[in-house]
Amino acid sequence: MSLHPMYARPRNLEQASELLASLSSGAVIIAGGQEIMPYINYGVMMPDVYVDIGGIDALRGVSAETDEVSIGPLTVHRDIQNVEEIVERLPLLAYAAKQIGGGMQVHNRGTIGGNIVAMHPLYDVAPALLALEAEVELLSEKGSQRMSLSELQDLSNHGLGTSSILTKILVKPMSPTTLWGYYKLKNSAGAYGSANAAVVIQLDGENIKSIRVAIGAATEKVVVVSGNLDSYLGGPYSSEVGLAIQKTCSDAIGEPLSDQQGDGVWRKAMAGVAARRATEMALGKLNNSSSKG
Amino acid sequence: MEDLLDISALIQLRVDGQFHELDVLPSRTLLDVLRDDLGKKGTHLGCKTGHCGACTVMIDGKVAKSCITMAATLSRAEITTIEGLADDDGSMHPIQQAFWDEAGLQCGYCAPGIVLSSLELIQDNHNPSTKDMEVALAGNLCRCTGYQSIKRSVTEACVRMYPEKK
């Protein structure tokens, strides 16, 4: 904690990584700053050193191969919403990024990397990425390491810190036949979600072939529900199945959050509701929703 | 590695057309620099958390909240504040005139941010729908007008700035 912090702007990943390794606690990584600046402004965080990774070109850009979309962590939310490679291959992620609060100003500067490493349970990107089984690449003193976002979430408490730098987000492109939905249940237009559900579904004719749900804003970490939904596979969707999916997803919420977004009992119930509505959106059955866009 | 560390950062900003080279302490916001160092008091401090949008400016043509933008991270940037819109002779930019004529502001505290967010919208989209306006203005709070007259002002600004689109 320092009233006279230092500032560094490493030019490449090697410099950044070496610098972070050489610093003791008290450093913070900054890029868009949309996550940490409110804390700085109110003195909640008083870092000794700011390591500004905004000048590192290797952390920029989106590239799409046939079997993988690679997203640089400095990609801002506005680009996640609009870049062709993401809109076409990962429409669920593009849609979820539009639900991020704070307005265009925040979408223009906030980065997908910052959103992920904050590991904030109320944020919108993680549920979408976890529903898509995304992986991440991290760079630390020990070298580069690839793991699933789910593993990273299990390892981290309240963010990634400065032990490593998130260098890539890697997602398999969604097939054109993949159905998807994202439902953010919130109290007012600018509010955080009280339950954020992302759903990815494959159909075989009328029947559900696979379904994977990721629910944010209900517990401290995003909950992925997939195996528990196996009993609904092989049959068609109906409103009864929808209610059963709702119950299964609600039951998957262990210790619900209880905060300004609503108390725990309600959050647990709404997690299921958001999951059902996201499923209905995926299947084109959500009545009160505007069209995907 | 320690040689990378500095007590301040040298940044180059072109603010409303004027070039500035500034040595800024880390943790100072772009808002601090604009208001305190450059005297650009048209950019307002509201919440310091990124919620209200009163501090909105354009960074390289895109709106941003200057209160949650660390100045040191802008090594080279083009900034447009509300003070950069009017002509040198003091005549208002068409979007400012539209807000004036349609009563798109009352107390005026949020107006610099609202005008800049609206300007970015209509520069990209000359004929925005109500929904487009709501999305573009989601990051700006106004406690006076109720937004109806703001939306009317945006529509009027489009008519004046891009008459061929109507």
CSV table of C-alpha atoms in Angstrom, one decimal:
chain,number,residue,atom,x,y,z
A,1,MET,CA,0.0,0.0,0.0
A,2,SER,CA,1.5,3.3,-1.1
A,3,LEU,CA,0.6,6.9,-1.4
A,4,HIS,CA,3.4,7.3,-4.0
A,5,PRO,CA,3.0,4.3,-6.3
A,6,MET,CA,5.4,3.5,-9.2
A,7,TYR,CA,4.5,2.9,-12.8
A,8,ALA,CA,5.9,0.6,-15.4
A,9,ARG,CA,4.9,0.1,-19.1
A,10,PRO,CA,6.7,-3.1,-20.3
A,11,ARG,CA,7.0,-3.3,-24.0
A,12,ASN,CA,6.7,-7.1,-24.4
A,13,LEU,CA,5.6,-10.2,-22.5
A,14,GLU,CA,9.1,-11.2,-21.4
A,15,GLN,CA,9.7,-7.8,-19.8
A,16,ALA,CA,6.3,-7.9,-18.1
A,17,SER,CA,6.7,-11.4,-16.8
A,18,GLU,CA,10.2,-10.7,-15.5
A,19,LEU,CA,9.1,-7.5,-13.9
A,20,LEU,CA,6.1,-9.1,-12.1
A,21,ALA,CA,8.4,-11.9,-10.8
A,22,SER,CA,10.8,-9.3,-9.4
A,23,LEU,CA,8.2,-7.4,-7.5
A,24,SER,CA,7.0,-8.4,-4.1
A,25,SER,CA,3.3,-8.0,-3.2
A,26,GLY,CA,1.6,-4.7,-3.9
A,27,ALA,CA,1.8,-4.7,-7.7
A,28,VAL,CA,-1.3,-4.6,-9.8
A,29,ILE,CA,-1.7,-5.2,-13.6
A,30,ILE,CA,-3.7,-2.5,-15.4
A,31,ALA,CA,-4.9,-2.3,-19.0
A,32,GLY,CA,-8.3,-0.7,-19.6
A,33,GLY,CA,-8.6,0.1,-15.9
A,34,GLN,CA,-12.3,-0.2,-15.9
A,35,GLU,CA,-12.2,-2.8,-13.1
A,36,ILE,CA,-9.7,-1.3,-10.8
A,37,MET,CA,-10.0,2.4,-11.2
A,38,PRO,CA,-13.1,2.7,-9.0
A,39,TYR,CA,-11.2,1.0,-6.2
A,40,ILE,CA,-8.2,3.2,-6.7
A,41,ASN,CA,-10.4,6.4,-6.7
A,42,TYR,CA,-11.9,5.4,-3.4
A,43,GLY,CA,-8.7,4.2,-1.8
A,44,VAL,CA,-9.9,0.6,-1.5
A,45,MET,CA,-6.8,-0.4,-3.5
A,46,MET,CA,-3.5,1.4,-3.0
A,47,PRO,CA,-1.0,-0.5,-5.1
A,48,ASP,CA,2.8,0.1,-4.8
A,49,VAL,CA,3.3,-0.5,-8.5
A,50,TYR,CA,1.1,-0.3,-11.6
A,51,VAL,CA,2.2,-2.6,-14.4
A,52,ASP,CA,0.5,-1.3,-17.5
A,53,ILE,CA,0.3,-4.1,-20.1
A,54,GLY,CA,-1.6,-2.0,-22.6
A,55,GLY,CA,1.4,-1.5,-24.8
A,56,ILE,CA,2.0,-5.2,-25.3
A,57,ASP,CA,1.0,-6.1,-28.9
A,58,ALA,CA,1.1,-9.8,-28.3
A,59,LEU,CA,-2.0,-9.5,-26.1
A,60,ARG,CA,-4.0,-7.9,-28.9
A,61,GLY,CA,-6.1,-9.2,-31.7
A,62,VAL,CA,-8.5,-12.0,-32.6
A,63,SER,CA,-7.6,-14.8,-34.9
A,64,ALA,CA,-9.8,-17.6,-36.1
A,65,GLU,CA,-8.5,-21.0,-37.2
A,66,THR,CA,-10.9,-23.8,-38.2
A,67,ASP,CA,-10.9,-25.4,-34.8
A,68,GLU,CA,-10.1,-22.5,-32.5
A,69,VAL,CA,-10.8,-18.8,-32.0
A,70,SER,CA,-7.9,-17.1,-30.2
A,71,ILE,CA,-8.8,-13.9,-28.4
A,72,GLY,CA,-6.2,-11.5,-27.1
A,73,PRO,CA,-7.0,-10.4,-23.6
A,74,LEU,CA,-6.7,-6.7,-24.5
A,75,THR,CA,-9.7,-7.1,-26.9
A,76,VAL,CA,-12.3,-4.6,-25.6
A,77,HIS,CA,-15.9,-5.5,-25.1
A,78,ARG,CA,-17.0,-3.3,-28.1
A,79,ASP,CA,-14.8,-5.5,-30.4
A,80,ILE,CA,-16.0,-8.7,-28.8
A,81,GLN,CA,-19.5,-7.5,-29.8
A,82,ASN,CA,-18.6,-6.6,-33.3
A,83,VAL,CA,-15.5,-8.4,-34.7
A,84,GLU,CA,-16.6,-10.7,-37.5
A,85,GLU,CA,-14.6,-13.7,-36.3
A,86,ILE,CA,-16.5,-13.6,-32.9
A,87,VAL,CA,-19.9,-12.6,-34.2
A,88,GLU,CA,-19.9,-15.4,-36.7
A,89,ARG,CA,-18.2,-18.2,-34.7
A,90,LEU,CA,-19.0,-17.3,-31.1
A,91,PRO,CA,-22.4,-15.5,-31.3
A,92,LEU,CA,-23.1,-16.4,-27.6
A,93,LEU,CA,-20.0,-14.6,-26.5
A,94,ALA,CA,-20.7,-11.5,-28.7
A,95,TYR,CA,-24.3,-11.4,-27.2
A,96,ALA,CA,-23.1,-11.8,-23.6
A,97,ALA,CA,-20.6,-9.0,-24.1
A,98,LYS,CA,-23.5,-6.7,-25.1
A,99,GLN,CA,-25.1,-7.3,-21.7
A,100,ILE,CA,-22.1,-5.9,-19.8
A,101,GLY,CA,-23.1,-2.8,-17.8
A,102,GLY,CA,-21.5,0.6,-17.7
A,103,GLY,CA,-22.5,1.7,-21.2
A,104,MET,CA,-20.6,2.2,-24.4
A,105,GLN,CA,-17.8,4.1,-22.5
A,106,VAL,CA,-17.0,1.0,-20.6
A,107,HIS,CA,-17.4,-1.3,-23.6
A,108,ASN,CA,-14.9,0.9,-25.5
A,109,ARG,CA,-12.2,0.5,-22.9
A,110,GLY,CA,-12.9,-2.6,-20.7
A,111,THR,CA,-11.1,-5.6,-21.9
A,112,ILE,CA,-12.2,-9.3,-22.0
A,113,GLY,CA,-9.0,-10.2,-20.1
A,114,GLY,CA,-9.7,-7.8,-17.3
A,115,ASN,CA,-13.3,-9.1,-17.1
A,116,ILE,CA,-12.1,-12.7,-16.7
A,117,VAL,CA,-9.2,-12.2,-14.3
A,118,ALA,CA,-11.4,-10.1,-12.0
A,119,MET,CA,-13.3,-13.4,-11.4
A,120,HIS,CA,-16.3,-11.3,-10.3
A,121,PRO,CA,-19.3,-13.5,-9.9
A,122,LEU,CA,-21.7,-10.9,-11.4
A,123,TYR,CA,-19.9,-10.4,-14.7
A,124,ASP,CA,-21.3,-11.6,-18.0
A,125,VAL,CA,-18.3,-12.9,-20.0
A,126,ALA,CA,-17.4,-15.9,-17.8
A,127,PRO,CA,-20.8,-17.7,-18.0
A,128,ALA,CA,-20.7,-17.5,-21.8
A,129,LEU,CA,-17.1,-18.7,-22.0
A,130,LEU,CA,-17.7,-21.5,-19.5
A,131,ALA,CA,-20.8,-22.7,-21.5
A,132,LEU,CA,-18.5,-22.8,-24.5
A,133,GLU,CA,-15.8,-24.7,-22.6
A,134,ALA,CA,-13.2,-22.1,-23.2
A,135,GLU,CA,-9.5,-22.5,-22.3
A,136,VAL,CA,-7.0,-19.9,-21.3
A,137,GLU,CA,-3.2,-19.5,-21.7
A,138,LEU,CA,-1.3,-18.0,-18.8
A,139,LEU,CA,2.3,-16.8,-18.6
A,140,SER,CA,4.2,-16.9,-15.4
A,141,GLU,CA,7.8,-17.3,-14.3
A,142,LYS,CA,7.5,-21.0,-14.8
A,143,GLY,CA,6.5,-20.5,-18.5
A,144,SER,CA,3.4,-20.7,-20.5
A,145,GLN,CA,0.5,-22.9,-19.3
A,146,ARG,CA,-2.8,-23.8,-20.8
A,147,MET,CA,-5.8,-24.8,-18.8
A,148,SER,CA,-9.6,-24.7,-19.0
A,149,LEU,CA,-11.3,-21.6,-17.8
A,150,SER,CA,-13.1,-23.8,-15.4
A,151,GLU,CA,-9.8,-25.0,-13.8
A,152,LEU,CA,-8.6,-21.4,-13.6
A,153,GLN,CA,-11.9,-20.4,-11.8
A,154,ASP,CA,-11.4,-23.3,-9.3
A,155,LEU,CA,-7.8,-22.2,-8.6
A,156,SER,CA,-8.4,-18.5,-8.2
A,157,ASN,CA,-10.1,-16.6,-5.4
A,158,HIS,CA,-11.1,-13.1,-6.1
A,159,GLY,CA,-9.0,-12.7,-9.3
A,160,LEU,CA,-5.8,-13.8,-10.8
A,161,GLY,CA,-3.5,-11.4,-9.1
A,162,THR,CA,-0.1,-10.8,-10.5
A,163,SER,CA,1.4,-14.3,-10.3
A,164,SER,CA,0.7,-14.8,-14.0
A,165,ILE,CA,-0.5,-12.9,-17.0
A,166,LEU,CA,-3.5,-14.0,-19.0
A,167,THR,CA,-2.1,-14.2,-22.6
A,168,LYS,CA,-4.9,-15.8,-24.6
A,169,ILE,CA,-8.5,-16.9,-24.5
A,170,LEU,CA,-9.1,-20.0,-26.7
A,171,VAL,CA,-12.6,-21.1,-27.7
A,172,LYS,CA,-13.7,-23.8,-30.1
A,173,PRO,CA,-16.0,-22.2,-32.7
A,174,MET,CA,-19.7,-22.9,-32.3
A,175,SER,CA,-21.1,-25.1,-35.1
A,176,PRO,CA,-23.8,-23.4,-37.2
A,177,THR,CA,-26.3,-25.9,-35.8
A,178,THR,CA,-25.5,-25.1,-32.1
A,179,LEU,CA,-28.3,-23.3,-30.4
A,180,TRP,CA,-27.5,-20.8,-27.7
A,181,GLY,CA,-29.1,-18.5,-25.3
A,182,TYR,CA,-28.1,-15.9,-22.6
A,183,TYR,CA,-30.5,-14.6,-20.1
A,184,LYS,CA,-29.5,-11.8,-17.6
A,185,LEU,CA,-32.1,-11.3,-14.9
A,186,LYS,CA,-31.7,-7.8,-13.5
A,187,ASN,CA,-33.6,-5.3,-11.4
A,188,SER,CA,-33.0,-2.3,-13.7
A,189,ALA,CA,-31.4,-1.5,-17.0
A,190,GLY,CA,-28.0,-0.6,-15.5
A,191,ALA,CA,-28.0,-3.2,-12.7
A,192,TYR,CA,-25.8,-6.2,-12.3
A,193,GLY,CA,-27.5,-9.5,-13.0
A,194,SER,CA,-29.2,-11.3,-10.2
A,195,ALA,CA,-28.8,-14.5,-12.2
A,196,ASN,CA,-27.0,-14.7,-15.5
A,197,ALA,CA,-27.4,-18.0,-17.5
A,198,ALA,CA,-25.7,-19.1,-20.7
A,199,VAL,CA,-26.9,-22.2,-22.5
A,200,VAL,CA,-25.6,-24.2,-25.4
A,201,ILE,CA,-27.8,-26.8,-26.9
A,202,GLN,CA,-27.4,-29.4,-29.7
A,203,LEU,CA,-30.5,-30.9,-31.2
A,204,ASP,CA,-30.9,-34.2,-33.1
A,205,GLY,CA,-34.1,-33.6,-35.0
A,206,GLU,CA,-36.5,-32.5,-32.3
A,207,ASN,CA,-34.6,-34.2,-29.5
A,208,ILE,CA,-32.1,-32.7,-27.2
A,209,LYS,CA,-28.7,-34.2,-28.0
A,210,SER,CA,-26.6,-32.2,-25.5
A,211,ILE,CA,-27.2,-29.2,-23.2
A,212,ARG,CA,-24.7,-27.3,-21.1
A,213,VAL,CA,-25.7,-24.4,-18.8
A,214,ALA,CA,-23.4,-22.0,-17.0
A,215,ILE,CA,-24.9,-19.8,-14.3
A,216,GLY,CA,-23.3,-16.6,-13.0
A,217,ALA,CA,-24.3,-14.1,-10.3
A,218,ALA,CA,-25.9,-16.8,-8.1
A,219,THR,CA,-22.9,-18.0,-6.2
A,220,GLU,CA,-19.3,-16.9,-5.5
A,221,LYS,CA,-18.2,-18.7,-8.7
A,222,VAL,CA,-20.0,-19.5,-11.9
A,223,VAL,CA,-21.7,-22.9,-11.7
A,224,VAL,CA,-21.6,-25.2,-14.8
A,225,VAL,CA,-24.5,-27.6,-15.1
A,226,SER,CA,-24.2,-30.3,-17.7
A,227,GLY,CA,-24.1,-33.9,-16.3
A,228,ASN,CA,-27.1,-33.3,-14.1
A,229,LEU,CA,-29.1,-32.5,-17.2
A,230,ASP,CA,-28.4,-35.9,-18.9
A,231,SER,CA,-31.9,-37.2,-18.0
A,232,TYR,CA,-33.4,-34.7,-20.5
A,233,LEU,CA,-31.3,-35.9,-23.4
A,234,GLY,CA,-32.8,-38.0,-26.2
A,235,GLY,CA,-36.3,-36.4,-25.8
A,236,PRO,CA,-37.9,-33.2,-27.2
A,237,TYR,CA,-38.1,-29.9,-25.3
A,238,SER,CA,-41.5,-29.1,-23.7
A,239,SER,CA,-42.6,-26.7,-21.1
A,240,GLU,CA,-42.5,-29.6,-18.5
A,241,VAL,CA,-38.9,-30.3,-19.5
A,242,GLY,CA,-38.2,-26.6,-19.2
A,243,LEU,CA,-39.5,-26.5,-15.6
A,244,ALA,CA,-37.5,-29.6,-14.8
A,245,ILE,CA,-34.3,-28.0,-16.2
A,246,GLN,CA,-35.2,-25.0,-14.1
A,247,LYS,CA,-35.4,-27.1,-11.0
A,248,THR,CA,-32.2,-29.0,-11.7
A,249,CYS,CA,-30.3,-25.8,-12.3
A,250,SER,CA,-31.7,-24.2,-9.1
A,251,ASP,CA,-30.7,-27.3,-7.1
A,252,ALA,CA,-27.2,-27.0,-8.5
A,253,ILE,CA,-26.7,-23.7,-6.6
A,254,GLY,CA,-25.0,-24.5,-3.3
A,255,GLU,CA,-24.5,-21.4,-1.3
A,256,PRO,CA,-26.3,-18.6,-3.1
A,257,LEU,CA,-25.0,-15.0,-2.9
A,258,SER,CA,-27.0,-12.6,-0.8
A,259,ASP,CA,-26.3,-9.0,-1.8
A,260,GLN,CA,-27.8,-5.9,-3.4
A,261,GLN,CA,-28.9,-8.0,-6.3
A,262,GLY,CA,-31.3,-10.0,-4.1
A,263,ASP,CA,-31.2,-12.4,-1.1
A,264,GLY,CA,-30.0,-16.0,-1.3
A,265,VAL,CA,-33.3,-17.9,-1.4
A,266,TRP,CA,-34.5,-15.8,-4.2
A,267,ARG,CA,-31.2,-15.9,-6.1
A,268,LYS,CA,-31.2,-19.7,-5.9
A,269,ALA,CA,-34.7,-19.8,-7.4
A,270,MET,CA,-33.9,-17.2,-10.0
A,271,ALA,CA,-30.8,-19.1,-11.1
A,272,GLY,CA,-33.1,-21.8,-12.4
A,273,VAL,CA,-35.5,-19.3,-14.0
A,274,ALA,CA,-32.6,-17.7,-15.8
A,275,ALA,CA,-31.4,-21.1,-17.0
A,276,ARG,CA,-34.9,-22.0,-18.3
A,277,ARG,CA,-35.3,-18.7,-20.0
A,278,ALA,CA,-31.9,-18.9,-21.7
A,279,THR,CA,-32.9,-22.4,-22.9
A,280,GLU,CA,-36.2,-21.0,-24.3
A,281,MET,CA,-34.2,-18.3,-26.0
A,282,ALA,CA,-31.9,-20.9,-27.5
A,283,LEU,CA,-34.9,-22.8,-28.8
A,284,GLY,CA,-36.7,-19.7,-30.0
A,285,LYS,CA,-39.4,-20.1,-27.4
A,286,LEU,CA,-38.8,-17.1,-25.2
A,287,ASN,CA,-41.9,-14.9,-25.4
A,288,ASN,CA,-41.0,-11.6,-23.8
A,289,SER,CA,-37.5,-11.3,-25.3
A,290,SER,CA,-36.6,-9.0,-28.2
A,291,SER,CA,-34.8,-10.9,-31.0
A,292,LYS,CA,-31.2,-11.8,-30.7
A,293,GLY,CA,-29.0,-9.0,-31.7
B,1,MET,CA,14.0,-4.9,-14.4
B,2,GLU,CA,13.7,-2.1,-11.8
B,3,ASP,CA,14.7,0.4,-14.5
B,4,LEU,CA,11.3,0.0,-16.0
B,5,LEU,CA,9.8,1.5,-12.9
B,6,ASP,CA,9.2,5.2,-12.8
B,7,ILE,CA,7.5,7.6,-10.4
B,8,SER,CA,5.5,9.2,-13.2
B,9,ALA,CA,4.7,8.7,-16.9
B,10,LEU,CA,5.3,11.0,-19.8
B,11,ILE,CA,2.2,11.1,-22.0
B,12,GLN,CA,1.3,13.0,-25.1
B,13,LEU,CA,-2.3,14.2,-25.5
B,14,ARG,CA,-4.0,16.2,-28.2
B,15,VAL,CA,-6.9,17.7,-26.3
B,16,ASP,CA,-9.5,19.5,-28.4
B,17,GLY,CA,-6.9,20.0,-31.1
B,18,GLN,CA,-4.2,21.3,-28.8
B,19,PHE,CA,-1.0,19.3,-28.1
B,20,HIS,CA,0.1,18.7,-24.6
B,21,GLU,CA,3.1,16.8,-23.2
B,22,LEU,CA,2.4,15.9,-19.6
B,23,ASP,CA,4.3,14.2,-16.8
B,24,VAL,CA,1.6,12.5,-14.8
B,25,LEU,CA,1.7,10.5,-11.5
B,26,PRO,CA,0.2,7.1,-11.7
B,27,SER,CA,-3.3,6.7,-10.3
B,28,ARG,CA,-4.3,10.2,-11.5
B,29,THR,CA,-7.3,9.9,-13.8
B,30,LEU,CA,-7.7,11.5,-17.2
B,31,LEU,CA,-10.5,13.6,-15.5
B,32,ASP,CA,-8.0,15.0,-13.0
B,33,VAL,CA,-5.6,15.9,-15.8
B,34,LEU,CA,-8.3,17.5,-17.9
B,35,ARG,CA,-9.8,19.6,-15.2
B,36,ASP,CA,-6.9,20.4,-12.9
B,37,ASP,CA,-3.9,20.6,-15.3
B,38,LEU,CA,-5.6,21.7,-18.5
B,39,GLY,CA,-8.5,23.7,-17.0
B,40,LYS,CA,-11.1,21.8,-19.0
B,41,LYS,CA,-13.9,22.2,-16.5
B,42,GLY,CA,-16.6,21.3,-19.0
B,43,THR,CA,-15.8,17.6,-18.2
B,44,HIS,CA,-17.7,16.9,-15.0
B,45,LEU,CA,-16.9,14.7,-12.0
B,46,GLY,CA,-19.9,12.7,-10.9
B,47,CYS,CA,-19.4,9.4,-9.2
B,48,LYS,CA,-15.8,8.3,-9.6
B,49,THR,CA,-17.0,4.7,-10.1
B,50,GLY,CA,-17.9,4.7,-13.8
B,51,HIS,CA,-21.6,4.7,-13.3
B,52,CYS,CA,-22.9,8.1,-14.1
B,53,GLY,CA,-21.1,9.2,-17.3
B,54,ALA,CA,-20.8,12.9,-16.4
B,55,CYS,CA,-17.0,12.6,-17.1
B,56,THR,CA,-17.5,11.2,-20.6
B,57,VAL,CA,-14.9,12.3,-23.2
B,58,MET,CA,-13.8,10.8,-26.5
B,59,ILE,CA,-10.5,9.0,-26.6
B,60,ASP,CA,-9.4,8.5,-30.2
B,61,GLY,CA,-12.9,9.1,-31.3
B,62,LYS,CA,-14.6,6.6,-28.9
B,63,VAL,CA,-16.4,7.6,-25.8
B,64,ALA,CA,-14.8,6.8,-22.4
B,65,LYS,CA,-15.3,7.6,-18.8
B,66,SER,CA,-12.4,9.9,-17.9
B,67,CYS,CA,-12.8,9.3,-14.2
B,68,ILE,CA,-12.0,5.6,-14.5
B,69,THR,CA,-9.3,6.1,-17.2
B,70,MET,CA,-5.8,6.2,-15.7
B,71,ALA,CA,-4.0,9.1,-17.5
B,72,ALA,CA,-0.6,7.3,-17.4
B,73,THR,CA,-2.0,4.5,-19.6
B,74,LEU,CA,-2.7,7.0,-22.5
B,75,SER,CA,0.8,7.3,-23.8
B,76,ARG,CA,-0.4,9.0,-27.0
B,77,ALA,CA,-4.1,9.8,-27.4
B,78,GLU,CA,-6.5,12.2,-29.1
B,79,ILE,CA,-9.0,13.6,-26.6
B,80,THR,CA,-12.2,15.4,-27.4
B,81,THR,CA,-14.1,17.1,-24.6
B,82,ILE,CA,-17.3,19.0,-24.7
B,83,GLU,CA,-15.2,22.2,-25.1
B,84,GLY,CA,-13.9,21.0,-28.4
B,85,LEU,CA,-17.2,20.9,-30.1
B,86,ALA,CA,-18.1,24.6,-30.5
B,87,ASP,CA,-16.5,26.7,-33.2
B,88,ASP,CA,-13.8,29.2,-32.2
B,89,ASP,CA,-16.3,32.0,-32.6
B,90,GLY,CA,-18.4,30.4,-29.9
B,91,SER,CA,-21.2,29.2,-32.2
B,92,MET,CA,-22.5,25.8,-31.0
B,93,HIS,CA,-21.9,22.5,-32.8
B,94,PRO,CA,-25.2,21.3,-34.4
B,95,ILE,CA,-25.7,18.6,-31.8
B,96,GLN,CA,-25.3,21.2,-29.0
B,97,GLN,CA,-27.8,23.5,-30.8
B,98,ALA,CA,-30.2,20.6,-31.1
B,99,PHE,CA,-30.0,19.8,-27.4
B,100,TRP,CA,-30.5,23.5,-26.7
B,101,ASP,CA,-33.5,23.8,-29.0
B,102,GLU,CA,-35.2,20.6,-27.8
B,103,ALA,CA,-34.5,21.1,-24.1
B,104,GLY,CA,-32.3,18.1,-23.9
B,105,LEU,CA,-30.8,19.4,-20.7
B,106,GLN,CA,-32.1,21.0,-17.6
B,107,CYS,CA,-29.5,21.4,-14.9
B,108,GLY,CA,-26.8,20.5,-17.4
B,109,TYR,CA,-24.5,18.5,-15.2
B,110,CYS,CA,-24.8,15.3,-17.3
B,111,ALA,CA,-25.1,17.2,-20.6
B,112,PRO,CA,-21.4,17.1,-21.6
B,113,GLY,CA,-21.4,13.3,-21.4
B,114,ILE,CA,-24.8,12.9,-22.9
B,115,VAL,CA,-23.8,15.1,-25.9
B,116,LEU,CA,-20.6,13.2,-26.5
B,117,SER,CA,-22.2,9.8,-26.2
B,118,SER,CA,-24.9,10.9,-28.6
B,119,LEU,CA,-22.3,12.3,-31.0
B,120,GLU,CA,-20.4,9.0,-31.2
B,121,LEU,CA,-23.7,7.2,-31.9
B,122,ILE,CA,-24.9,9.5,-34.7
B,123,GLN,CA,-21.5,9.7,-36.3
B,124,ASP,CA,-21.7,5.9,-36.8
B,125,ASN,CA,-25.4,5.6,-37.3
B,126,HIS,CA,-27.1,8.6,-39.0
B,127,ASN,CA,-30.6,7.3,-38.4
B,128,PRO,CA,-30.6,5.6,-35.0
B,129,SER,CA,-33.7,3.9,-33.5
B,130,THR,CA,-34.9,4.6,-30.0
B,131,LYS,CA,-33.4,1.3,-29.0
B,132,ASP,CA,-30.0,2.4,-30.5
B,133,MET,CA,-30.2,5.6,-28.5
B,134,GLU,CA,-31.0,3.7,-25.3
B,135,VAL,CA,-28.0,1.4,-25.8
B,136,ALA,CA,-25.7,4.4,-26.6
B,137,LEU,CA,-26.8,6.3,-23.6
B,138,ALA,CA,-26.9,3.4,-21.1
B,139,GLY,CA,-23.7,4.7,-19.5
B,140,ASN,CA,-25.0,8.2,-18.9
B,141,LEU,CA,-27.4,9.1,-16.1
B,142,CYS,CA,-29.7,12.1,-16.2
B,143,ARG,CA,-31.8,12.9,-13.2
B,144,CYS,CA,-33.8,15.8,-14.7
B,145,THR,CA,-35.1,15.4,-18.2
B,146,GLY,CA,-36.5,11.8,-18.1
B,147,TYR,CA,-34.7,11.1,-21.4
B,148,GLN,CA,-37.6,11.9,-23.6
B,149,SER,CA,-36.2,15.3,-24.6
B,150,ILE,CA,-32.7,13.9,-24.9
B,151,LYS,CA,-33.9,11.3,-27.4
B,152,ARG,CA,-35.8,14.1,-29.3
B,153,SER,CA,-32.6,16.2,-29.3
B,154,VAL,CA,-30.6,13.3,-30.7
B,155,THR,CA,-33.2,12.8,-33.5
B,156,GLU,CA,-33.1,16.5,-34.2
B,157,ALA,CA,-29.3,16.5,-34.3
B,158,CYS,CA,-29.4,13.7,-36.9
B,159,VAL,CA,-31.8,15.7,-39.1
B,160,ARG,CA,-29.6,18.8,-38.9
B,161,MET,CA,-26.2,17.0,-39.3
B,162,TYR,CA,-27.3,14.4,-41.9
B,163,PRO,CA,-30.3,15.8,-43.7
B,164,GLU,CA,-29.9,13.4,-46.6
B,165,LYS,CA,-30.7,10.5,-44.3
B,166,LYS,CA,-34.2,11.5,-43.4
